[in-house]
CSV table of C-alpha atoms in Angstrom, one decimal:
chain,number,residue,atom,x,y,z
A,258,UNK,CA,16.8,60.9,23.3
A,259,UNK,CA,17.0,59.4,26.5
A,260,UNK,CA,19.7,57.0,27.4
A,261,UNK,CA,19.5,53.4,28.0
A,262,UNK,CA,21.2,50.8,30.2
A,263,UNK,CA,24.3,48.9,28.5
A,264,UNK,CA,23.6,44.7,28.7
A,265,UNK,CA,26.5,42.8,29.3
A,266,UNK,CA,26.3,40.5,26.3
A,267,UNK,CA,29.6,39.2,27.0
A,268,UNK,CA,28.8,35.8,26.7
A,269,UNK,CA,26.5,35.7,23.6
A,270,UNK,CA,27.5,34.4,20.4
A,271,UNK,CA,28.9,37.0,18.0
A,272,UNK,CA,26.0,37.8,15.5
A,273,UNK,CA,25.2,40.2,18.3
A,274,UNK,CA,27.7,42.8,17.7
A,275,UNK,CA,27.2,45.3,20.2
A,276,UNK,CA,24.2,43.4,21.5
A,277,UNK,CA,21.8,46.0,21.5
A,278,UNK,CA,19.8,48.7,19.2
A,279,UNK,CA,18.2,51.8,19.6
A,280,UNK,CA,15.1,52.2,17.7
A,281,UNK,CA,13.1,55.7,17.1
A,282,UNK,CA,9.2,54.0,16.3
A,283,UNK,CA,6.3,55.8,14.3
A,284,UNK,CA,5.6,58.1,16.5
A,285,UNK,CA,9.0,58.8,17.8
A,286,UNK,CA,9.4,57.3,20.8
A,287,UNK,CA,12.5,55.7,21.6
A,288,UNK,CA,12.9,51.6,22.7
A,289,UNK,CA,16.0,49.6,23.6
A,290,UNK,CA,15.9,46.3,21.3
A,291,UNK,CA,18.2,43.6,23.3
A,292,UNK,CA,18.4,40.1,24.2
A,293,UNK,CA,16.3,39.1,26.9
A,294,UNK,CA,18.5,38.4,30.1
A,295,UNK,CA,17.8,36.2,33.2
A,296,UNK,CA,17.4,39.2,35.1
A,297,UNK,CA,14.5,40.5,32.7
A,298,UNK,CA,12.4,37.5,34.7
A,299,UNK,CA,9.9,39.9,36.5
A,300,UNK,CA,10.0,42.4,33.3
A,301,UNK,CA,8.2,39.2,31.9
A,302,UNK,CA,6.2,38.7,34.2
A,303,UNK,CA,4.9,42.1,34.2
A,304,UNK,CA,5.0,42.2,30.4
A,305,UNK,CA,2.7,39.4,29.9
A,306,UNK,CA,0.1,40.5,33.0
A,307,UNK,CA,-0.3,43.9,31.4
A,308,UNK,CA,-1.6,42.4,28.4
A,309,UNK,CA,-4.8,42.7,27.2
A,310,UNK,CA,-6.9,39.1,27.2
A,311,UNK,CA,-6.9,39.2,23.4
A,312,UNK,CA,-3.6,39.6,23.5
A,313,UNK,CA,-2.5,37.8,26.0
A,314,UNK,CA,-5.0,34.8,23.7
A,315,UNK,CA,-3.2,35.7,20.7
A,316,UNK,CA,0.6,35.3,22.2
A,317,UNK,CA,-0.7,31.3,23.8
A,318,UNK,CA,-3.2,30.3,21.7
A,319,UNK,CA,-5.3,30.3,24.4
A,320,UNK,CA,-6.4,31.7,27.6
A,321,UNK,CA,-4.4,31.9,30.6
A,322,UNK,CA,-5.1,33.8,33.4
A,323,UNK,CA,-1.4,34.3,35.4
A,324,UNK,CA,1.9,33.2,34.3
A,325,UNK,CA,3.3,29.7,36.0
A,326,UNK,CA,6.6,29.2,37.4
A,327,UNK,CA,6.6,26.2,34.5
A,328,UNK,CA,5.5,28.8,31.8
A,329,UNK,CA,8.0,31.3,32.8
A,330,UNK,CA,11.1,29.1,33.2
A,331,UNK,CA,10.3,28.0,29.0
A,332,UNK,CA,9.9,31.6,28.3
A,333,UNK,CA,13.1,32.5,29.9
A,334,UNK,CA,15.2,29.9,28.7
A,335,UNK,CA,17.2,31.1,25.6
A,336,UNK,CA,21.0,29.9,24.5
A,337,UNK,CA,20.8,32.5,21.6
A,338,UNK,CA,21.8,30.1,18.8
A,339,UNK,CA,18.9,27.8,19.0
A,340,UNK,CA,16.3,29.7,21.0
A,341,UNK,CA,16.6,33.7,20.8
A,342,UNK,CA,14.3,36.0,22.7
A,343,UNK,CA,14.5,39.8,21.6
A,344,UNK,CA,13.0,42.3,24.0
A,345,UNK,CA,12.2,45.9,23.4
A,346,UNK,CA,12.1,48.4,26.8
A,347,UNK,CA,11.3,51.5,27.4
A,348,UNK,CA,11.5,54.2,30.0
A,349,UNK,CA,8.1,55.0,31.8
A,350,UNK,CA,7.7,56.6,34.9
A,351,UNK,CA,10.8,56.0,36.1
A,352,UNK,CA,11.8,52.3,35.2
A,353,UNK,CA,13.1,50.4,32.2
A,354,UNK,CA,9.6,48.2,31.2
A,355,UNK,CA,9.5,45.4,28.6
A,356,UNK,CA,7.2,46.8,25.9
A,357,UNK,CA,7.6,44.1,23.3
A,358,UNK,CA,9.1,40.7,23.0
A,359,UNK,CA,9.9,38.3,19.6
A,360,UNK,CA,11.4,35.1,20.0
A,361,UNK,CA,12.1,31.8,17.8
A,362,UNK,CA,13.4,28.1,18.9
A,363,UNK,CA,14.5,25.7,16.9
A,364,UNK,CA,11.8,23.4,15.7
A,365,UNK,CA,13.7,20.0,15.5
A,366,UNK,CA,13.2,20.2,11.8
A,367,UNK,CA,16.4,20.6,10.1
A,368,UNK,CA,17.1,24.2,9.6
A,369,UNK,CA,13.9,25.9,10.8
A,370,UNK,CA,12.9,27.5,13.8
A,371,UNK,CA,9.0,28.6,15.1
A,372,UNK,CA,8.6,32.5,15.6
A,373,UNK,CA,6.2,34.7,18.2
A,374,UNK,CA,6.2,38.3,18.5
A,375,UNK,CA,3.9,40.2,21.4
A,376,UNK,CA,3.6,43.8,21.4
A,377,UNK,CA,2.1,45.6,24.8
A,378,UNK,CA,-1.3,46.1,23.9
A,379,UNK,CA,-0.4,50.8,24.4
A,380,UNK,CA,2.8,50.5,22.0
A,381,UNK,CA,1.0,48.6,18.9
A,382,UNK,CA,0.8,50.4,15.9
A,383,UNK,CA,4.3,52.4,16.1
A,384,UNK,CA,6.5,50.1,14.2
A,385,UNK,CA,7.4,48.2,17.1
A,386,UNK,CA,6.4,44.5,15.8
A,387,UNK,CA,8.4,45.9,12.4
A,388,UNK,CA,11.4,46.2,14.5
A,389,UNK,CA,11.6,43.3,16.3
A,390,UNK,CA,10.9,41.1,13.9
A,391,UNK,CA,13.5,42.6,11.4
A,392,UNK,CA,16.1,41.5,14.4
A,393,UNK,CA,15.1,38.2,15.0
A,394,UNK,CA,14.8,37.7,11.6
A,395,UNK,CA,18.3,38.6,10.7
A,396,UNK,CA,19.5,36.8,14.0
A,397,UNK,CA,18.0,33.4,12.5
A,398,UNK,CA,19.4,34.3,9.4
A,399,UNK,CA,23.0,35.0,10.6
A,400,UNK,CA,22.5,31.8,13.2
A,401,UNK,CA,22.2,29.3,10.1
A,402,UNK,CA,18.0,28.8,10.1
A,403,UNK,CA,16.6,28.8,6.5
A,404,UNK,CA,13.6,29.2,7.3
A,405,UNK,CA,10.9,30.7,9.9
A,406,UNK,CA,7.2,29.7,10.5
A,407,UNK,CA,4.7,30.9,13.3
A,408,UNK,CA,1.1,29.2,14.1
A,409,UNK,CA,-1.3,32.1,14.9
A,410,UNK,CA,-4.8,32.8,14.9
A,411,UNK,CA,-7.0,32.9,11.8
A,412,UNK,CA,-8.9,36.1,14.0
A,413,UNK,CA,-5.1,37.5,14.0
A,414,UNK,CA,-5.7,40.3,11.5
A,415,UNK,CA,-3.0,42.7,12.6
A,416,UNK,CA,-0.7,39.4,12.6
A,417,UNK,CA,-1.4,38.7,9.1
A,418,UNK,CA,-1.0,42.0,8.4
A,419,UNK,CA,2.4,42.5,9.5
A,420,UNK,CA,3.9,38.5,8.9
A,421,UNK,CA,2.4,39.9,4.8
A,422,UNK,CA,4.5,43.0,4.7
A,423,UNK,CA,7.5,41.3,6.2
A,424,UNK,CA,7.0,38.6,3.4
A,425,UNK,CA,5.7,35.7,5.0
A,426,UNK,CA,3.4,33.7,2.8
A,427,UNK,CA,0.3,32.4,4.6
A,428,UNK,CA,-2.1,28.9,4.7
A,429,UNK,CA,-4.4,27.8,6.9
A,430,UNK,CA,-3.4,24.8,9.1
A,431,UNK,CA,-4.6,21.9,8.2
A,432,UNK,CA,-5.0,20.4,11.6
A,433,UNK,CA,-6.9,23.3,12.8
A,434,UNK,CA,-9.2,25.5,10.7
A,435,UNK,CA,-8.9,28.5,13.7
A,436,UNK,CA,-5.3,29.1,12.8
A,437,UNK,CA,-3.3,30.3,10.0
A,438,UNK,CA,0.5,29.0,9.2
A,439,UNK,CA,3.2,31.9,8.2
A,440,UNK,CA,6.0,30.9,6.7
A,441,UNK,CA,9.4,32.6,5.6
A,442,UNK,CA,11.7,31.6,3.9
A,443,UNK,CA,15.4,33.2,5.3
């Protein structure tokens, strides 16, 4: 099993325990599940430039071409109580790389937050998304949100798939036919 770097989590808010998790996926590869740190800054960046452009269209709703200094800086801000970023790394060739991200913010609605998870387009269909959605979802949980909704693509299938099994219930959005509301309740 190959060994991974400790994160100072020091300052996080105590539903983090030890701060980090090990997971063994599918296949048997081994990630590090932590919160995302201001030092993972360029991890992102590559993260999100590695991804496929159906990927990367499913993550934004949208095409974008290269990550902004503006997109970046509300990707990387997290207080992990309100806003809560999970990443999931892994060892290749050498250096730690950011495989998989989840995240939620609080949606200004009493008691829910808004949820995303991205999976590099070479690690899908190991467990991964599973994983890291099981994490944030007992984060929220522990950080007092009731309950958990994501906007995604109606052309989402492996989305649906997975926001199904983790028991999210599903409706179409009523502002926009193209996408698909899950909703959890925590």
């Amino acid at each position: 099993m190959p060994t991974f770097p400790t994160p100072d989590t020091s300052e996080l808010t105590p539903f983090l325990g030890e701060g980090h998790w090990i997971e063994t996926l599918q296949d048997g590869s081994h990630v590090l599940i932590r919160p995302l740190q201001p030092d993972d800054r360029d991890r992102e960046i590559d993260f999100i430039e590695r991804l496929s452009p159906e990927a990367r269209h499913f993550r934004f709703l949208g095409t974008i071409k290269e990550v902004s200094p503006e997109l970046l800086d509300r990707l990387m801000e997290v207080d992990y109580r309100n806003s809560l970023a999970l990443v999931a790394l892994a060892h290749q060739d050498g250096e730690l790389v950011e495989v998989g991200i989840s995240r939620y913010a609080a949606s200004g609605e009493k008691d829910r937050c808004e949820c995303a998870v991205t999976v590099a387009d070479a690690w899908q269909h190991r467990g991964l998304a599973v994983a890291l959605m099981r994490h944030l979802i007992d984060a929220a949980r522990k950080n007092g949100f009731k309950q958990m909704y994501s906007i995604d693509s109606a052309a989402n299938r492996p989305l649906q798939d997975l926001a199904s099994y983790l028991g999210f219930e599903r409706q179409r959005d009523p502002e926009d036919t193209t996408q698909v509301i899950h909703t959890l309740q925590l």
